[in-house]
Amino acid sequence: HGEAAVPHLEAVAGRLSDDFPFVRAAACSALGNHGKAAAQHLAAVAKCLSDKGIDEDGDDVGLFMVRAAACEALGKHGEAAEQYLDAVAACLKDEEEKVQIAAVVALQKHGKAGEAEVIVVAQYLKHKHWPTRQAACQAMGDLGQAAAPHLRAVAES
């Protein structure tokens, strides 16, 4: 994953508090892709699980992408992220479907998602908004064997 970027991970981690939510989400994603080299920044990534998004005018815009990216990043970090899984699990109750979906996939990567969590994703296969259906379909692929009982719904959606 781009060894040339490793010396710059501290600067990337500094963007976790950027004014722009898109930058915060990108920083989470980048740190999620660097394994052990980024492990020292997982506490800062975990703080992003409660990010509500503040725009350049200081308004709370309720953006979800940072929370979803933080879930995804922590899902990629294996044992180093174990201490943050309760916070990831709390995202199952997030108001945004895509955050719930990202939390299920992250928990599954740690072997912590059961049937109830997979059903959270499966219910979004028939959601009224296509981006949510798309995210659910992609997540069902990421969930592997845990999703097998629900594959018919994927095929029909």
PDB file of C-alpha atoms in Angstrom:
ATOM      1  CA  HIS A   1       0.000   0.000   0.000  1.00  0.00           C
ATOM      2  CA  GLY A   2       2.366   2.693  -1.118  1.00  0.00           C
ATOM      3  CA  GLU A   3       5.424   2.513   1.113  1.00  0.00           C
ATOM      4  CA  ALA A   4       6.364   5.972  -0.171  1.00  0.00           C
ATOM      5  CA  ALA A   5       3.376   7.410   1.699  1.00  0.00           C
ATOM      6  CA  VAL A   6       4.381   6.000   5.113  1.00  0.00           C
ATOM      7  CA  PRO A   7       6.569   8.971   6.113  1.00  0.00           C
ATOM      8  CA  HIS A   8       3.593  11.241   5.447  1.00  0.00           C
ATOM      9  CA  LEU A   9       1.020   9.392   7.562  1.00  0.00           C
ATOM     10  CA  GLU A  10       1.441  11.871  10.429  1.00  0.00           C
ATOM     11  CA  ALA A  11       0.383  14.662   8.058  1.00  0.00           C
ATOM     12  CA  VAL A  12      -2.531  12.538   6.839  1.00  0.00           C
ATOM     13  CA  ALA A  13      -3.600  11.936  10.447  1.00  0.00           C
ATOM     14  CA  GLY A  14      -3.547  15.699  10.950  1.00  0.00           C
ATOM     15  CA  ARG A  15      -6.286  15.950   8.313  1.00  0.00           C
ATOM     16  CA  LEU A  16      -8.654  13.958  10.555  1.00  0.00           C
ATOM     17  CA  SER A  17      -9.556  17.310  12.076  1.00  0.00           C
ATOM     18  CA  ASP A  18      -9.764  19.207   8.784  1.00  0.00           C
ATOM     19  CA  ASP A  19     -12.589  21.715   8.379  1.00  0.00           C
ATOM     20  CA  PHE A  20     -13.973  19.802   5.404  1.00  0.00           C
ATOM     21  CA  PRO A  21     -15.721  16.457   5.970  1.00  0.00           C
ATOM     22  CA  PHE A  22     -14.572  15.095   2.592  1.00  0.00           C
ATOM     23  CA  VAL A  23     -10.968  15.584   3.694  1.00  0.00           C
ATOM     24  CA  ARG A  24     -11.612  13.927   7.067  1.00  0.00           C
ATOM     25  CA  ALA A  25     -13.198  10.948   5.299  1.00  0.00           C
ATOM     26  CA  ALA A  26     -10.260  10.686   2.881  1.00  0.00           C
ATOM     27  CA  ALA A  27      -7.812  10.774   5.802  1.00  0.00           C
ATOM     28  CA  CYS A  28      -9.689   7.907   7.491  1.00  0.00           C
ATOM     29  CA  SER A  29      -9.603   5.898   4.272  1.00  0.00           C
ATOM     30  CA  ALA A  30      -5.901   6.524   3.736  1.00  0.00           C
ATOM     31  CA  LEU A  31      -5.038   5.481   7.284  1.00  0.00           C
ATOM     32  CA  GLY A  32      -7.198   2.382   6.852  1.00  0.00           C
ATOM     33  CA  ASN A  33      -5.043   1.328   3.927  1.00  0.00           C
ATOM     34  CA  HIS A  34      -1.689   1.438   5.700  1.00  0.00           C
ATOM     35  CA  GLY A  35      -1.906  -1.370   8.243  1.00  0.00           C
ATOM     36  CA  LYS A  36       0.695  -1.377  11.012  1.00  0.00           C
ATOM     37  CA  ALA A  37       2.276   1.836   9.755  1.00  0.00           C
ATOM     38  CA  ALA A  38      -0.943   3.700  10.609  1.00  0.00           C
ATOM     39  CA  ALA A  39      -1.826   1.805  13.804  1.00  0.00           C
ATOM     40  CA  GLN A  40      -0.654   4.668  16.048  1.00  0.00           C
ATOM     41  CA  HIS A  41      -3.412   6.831  14.545  1.00  0.00           C
ATOM     42  CA  LEU A  42      -6.338   4.485  15.218  1.00  0.00           C
ATOM     43  CA  ALA A  43      -7.494   6.381  18.312  1.00  0.00           C
ATOM     44  CA  ALA A  44      -7.859   9.511  16.176  1.00  0.00           C
ATOM     45  CA  VAL A  45      -9.701   7.515  13.494  1.00  0.00           C
ATOM     46  CA  ALA A  46     -12.027   6.105  16.178  1.00  0.00           C
ATOM     47  CA  LYS A  47     -12.913   9.652  17.268  1.00  0.00           C
ATOM     48  CA  CYS A  48     -14.253  10.163  13.756  1.00  0.00           C
ATOM     49  CA  LEU A  49     -16.952   7.560  14.466  1.00  0.00           C
ATOM     50  CA  SER A  50     -18.911  10.335  16.152  1.00  0.00           C
ATOM     51  CA  ASP A  51     -18.168  12.983  13.496  1.00  0.00           C
ATOM     52  CA  LYS A  52     -21.233  14.980  12.540  1.00  0.00           C
ATOM     53  CA  GLY A  53     -19.519  17.179   9.983  1.00  0.00           C
ATOM     54  CA  ILE A  54     -18.919  20.897  10.197  1.00  0.00           C
ATOM     55  CA  ASP A  55     -18.824  22.904   6.992  1.00  0.00           C
ATOM     56  CA  GLU A  56     -16.620  25.924   6.243  1.00  0.00           C
ATOM     57  CA  ASP A  57     -19.196  28.243   7.843  1.00  0.00           C
ATOM     58  CA  GLY A  58     -19.143  26.264  11.086  1.00  0.00           C
ATOM     59  CA  ASP A  59     -22.593  24.781  10.505  1.00  0.00           C
ATOM     60  CA  ASP A  60     -23.348  21.213  11.562  1.00  0.00           C
ATOM     61  CA  VAL A  61     -24.247  19.582   8.268  1.00  0.00           C
ATOM     62  CA  GLY A  62     -24.772  16.068   9.640  1.00  0.00           C
ATOM     63  CA  LEU A  63     -22.551  14.416   7.057  1.00  0.00           C
ATOM     64  CA  PHE A  64     -22.154  10.677   7.452  1.00  0.00           C
ATOM     65  CA  MET A  65     -19.225   9.966   5.168  1.00  0.00           C
ATOM     66  CA  VAL A  66     -16.607  10.513   7.873  1.00  0.00           C
ATOM     67  CA  ARG A  67     -18.306   8.042  10.216  1.00  0.00           C
ATOM     68  CA  ALA A  68     -18.605   5.446   7.452  1.00  0.00           C
ATOM     69  CA  ALA A  69     -14.955   5.918   6.427  1.00  0.00           C
ATOM     70  CA  ALA A  70     -13.857   5.546  10.058  1.00  0.00           C
ATOM     71  CA  CYS A  71     -15.788   2.262  10.342  1.00  0.00           C
ATOM     72  CA  GLU A  72     -14.208   0.996   7.140  1.00  0.00           C
ATOM     73  CA  ALA A  73     -10.710   2.012   8.250  1.00  0.00           C
ATOM     74  CA  LEU A  74     -11.042   0.326  11.639  1.00  0.00           C
ATOM     75  CA  GLY A  75     -12.399  -2.781   9.919  1.00  0.00           C
ATOM     76  CA  LYS A  76      -9.149  -3.091   7.975  1.00  0.00           C
ATOM     77  CA  HIS A  77      -6.863  -2.948  10.993  1.00  0.00           C
ATOM     78  CA  GLY A  78      -7.369  -6.317  12.620  1.00  0.00           C
ATOM     79  CA  GLU A  79      -6.159  -6.820  16.163  1.00  0.00           C
ATOM     80  CA  ALA A  80      -4.836  -3.253  16.505  1.00  0.00           C
ATOM     81  CA  ALA A  81      -8.420  -1.973  16.208  1.00  0.00           C
ATOM     82  CA  GLU A  82     -10.055  -4.468  18.597  1.00  0.00           C
ATOM     83  CA  GLN A  83     -10.363  -1.894  21.393  1.00  0.00           C
ATOM     84  CA  TYR A  84     -12.509   0.323  19.145  1.00  0.00           C
ATOM     85  CA  LEU A  85     -15.043  -2.321  18.079  1.00  0.00           C
ATOM     86  CA  ASP A  86     -17.602  -1.316  20.709  1.00  0.00           C
ATOM     87  CA  ALA A  87     -17.579   2.174  19.194  1.00  0.00           C
ATOM     88  CA  VAL A  88     -17.940   0.644  15.715  1.00  0.00           C
ATOM     89  CA  ALA A  89     -20.856  -1.474  16.988  1.00  0.00           C
ATOM     90  CA  ALA A  90     -22.513   1.688  18.313  1.00  0.00           C
ATOM     91  CA  CYS A  91     -22.624   2.869  14.687  1.00  0.00           C
ATOM     92  CA  LEU A  92     -25.194   0.139  14.014  1.00  0.00           C
ATOM     93  CA  LYS A  93     -27.665   2.622  15.512  1.00  0.00           C
ATOM     94  CA  ASP A  94     -26.466   5.567  13.390  1.00  0.00           C
ATOM     95  CA  GLU A  95     -29.208   7.566  11.678  1.00  0.00           C
ATOM     96  CA  GLU A  96     -27.521   7.046   8.301  1.00  0.00           C
ATOM     97  CA  GLU A  97     -27.899   3.683   6.589  1.00  0.00           C
ATOM     98  CA  LYS A  98     -24.475   3.791   4.959  1.00  0.00           C
ATOM     99  CA  VAL A  99     -22.821   4.154   8.360  1.00  0.00           C
ATOM    100  CA  GLN A 100     -24.763   1.144   9.640  1.00  0.00           C
ATOM    101  CA  ILE A 101     -23.670  -0.841   6.581  1.00  0.00           C
ATOM    102  CA  ALA A 102     -20.014   0.164   7.014  1.00  0.00           C
ATOM    103  CA  ALA A 103     -20.183  -0.837  10.685  1.00  0.00           C
ATOM    104  CA  VAL A 104     -21.513  -4.311   9.834  1.00  0.00           C
ATOM    105  CA  VAL A 105     -18.751  -4.891   7.273  1.00  0.00           C
ATOM    106  CA  ALA A 106     -16.095  -3.701   9.747  1.00  0.00           C
ATOM    107  CA  LEU A 107     -17.440  -5.966  12.486  1.00  0.00           C
ATOM    108  CA  GLN A 108     -17.569  -8.914  10.086  1.00  0.00           C
ATOM    109  CA  LYS A 109     -13.888  -8.415   9.214  1.00  0.00           C
ATOM    110  CA  HIS A 110     -13.200  -8.853  12.920  1.00  0.00           C
ATOM    111  CA  GLY A 111     -15.505 -11.875  13.174  1.00  0.00           C
ATOM    112  CA  LYS A 112     -17.958  -9.895  15.311  1.00  0.00           C
ATOM    113  CA  ALA A 113     -20.969  -9.676  13.000  1.00  0.00           C
ATOM    114  CA  GLY A 114     -23.680 -12.244  13.448  1.00  0.00           C
ATOM    115  CA  GLU A 115     -26.965 -12.924  11.725  1.00  0.00           C
ATOM    116  CA  ALA A 116     -28.664  -9.904  13.296  1.00  0.00           C
ATOM    117  CA  GLU A 117     -26.007  -7.556  11.906  1.00  0.00           C
ATOM    118  CA  VAL A 118     -26.186  -9.102   8.439  1.00  0.00           C
ATOM    119  CA  ILE A 119     -29.964  -8.593   8.499  1.00  0.00           C
ATOM    120  CA  VAL A 120     -29.274  -4.869   9.091  1.00  0.00           C
ATOM    121  CA  VAL A 121     -27.521  -4.805   5.703  1.00  0.00           C
ATOM    122  CA  ALA A 122     -30.002  -7.112   3.960  1.00  0.00           C
ATOM    123  CA  GLN A 123     -32.926  -4.853   4.849  1.00  0.00           C
ATOM    124  CA  TYR A 124     -31.347  -2.068   2.787  1.00  0.00           C
ATOM    125  CA  LEU A 125     -31.300  -4.145  -0.401  1.00  0.00           C
ATOM    126  CA  LYS A 126     -34.788  -2.832  -1.146  1.00  0.00           C
ATOM    127  CA  HIS A 127     -34.266   0.720   0.128  1.00  0.00           C
ATOM    128  CA  LYS A 128     -35.978   3.519  -1.798  1.00  0.00           C
ATOM    129  CA  HIS A 129     -32.679   5.312  -2.544  1.00  0.00           C
ATOM    130  CA  TRP A 130     -30.393   3.617  -5.053  1.00  0.00           C
ATOM    131  CA  PRO A 131     -27.100   4.639  -3.351  1.00  0.00           C
ATOM    132  CA  THR A 132     -28.213   2.785  -0.220  1.00  0.00           C
ATOM    133  CA  ARG A 133     -29.166  -0.284  -2.282  1.00  0.00           C
ATOM    134  CA  GLN A 134     -25.780  -0.079  -4.020  1.00  0.00           C
ATOM    135  CA  ALA A 135     -23.919   0.124  -0.689  1.00  0.00           C
ATOM    136  CA  ALA A 136     -25.926  -2.825   0.658  1.00  0.00           C
ATOM    137  CA  CYS A 137     -25.120  -4.952  -2.402  1.00  0.00           C
ATOM    138  CA  GLN A 138     -21.415  -4.159  -2.108  1.00  0.00           C
ATOM    139  CA  ALA A 139     -21.497  -4.922   1.612  1.00  0.00           C
ATOM    140  CA  MET A 140     -23.178  -8.278   1.008  1.00  0.00           C
ATOM    141  CA  GLY A 141     -20.192  -9.175  -1.169  1.00  0.00           C
ATOM    142  CA  ASP A 142     -17.795  -8.063   1.562  1.00  0.00           C
ATOM    143  CA  LEU A 143     -19.640 -10.118   4.178  1.00  0.00           C
ATOM    144  CA  GLY A 144     -18.780 -13.409   2.470  1.00  0.00           C
ATOM    145  CA  GLN A 145     -20.351 -16.558   3.914  1.00  0.00           C
ATOM    146  CA  ALA A 146     -22.333 -14.586   6.488  1.00  0.00           C
ATOM    147  CA  ALA A 147     -24.366 -13.137   3.620  1.00  0.00           C
ATOM    148  CA  ALA A 148     -25.030 -16.464   1.883  1.00  0.00           C
ATOM    149  CA  PRO A 149     -28.585 -16.888   3.242  1.00  0.00           C
ATOM    150  CA  HIS A 150     -29.487 -13.462   1.848  1.00  0.00           C
ATOM    151  CA  LEU A 151     -27.994 -13.767  -1.651  1.00  0.00           C
ATOM    152  CA  ARG A 152     -31.390 -14.335  -3.237  1.00  0.00           C
ATOM    153  CA  ALA A 153     -32.390 -10.840  -2.082  1.00  0.00           C
ATOM    154  CA  VAL A 154     -29.199  -9.461  -3.690  1.00  0.00           C
ATOM    155  CA  ALA A 155     -30.090 -11.141  -6.975  1.00  0.00           C
ATOM    156  CA  GLU A 156     -33.621  -9.772  -6.850  1.00  0.00           C
ATOM    157  CA  SER A 157     -32.658  -6.206  -5.961  1.00  0.00           C
TER     158      SER A 157
END
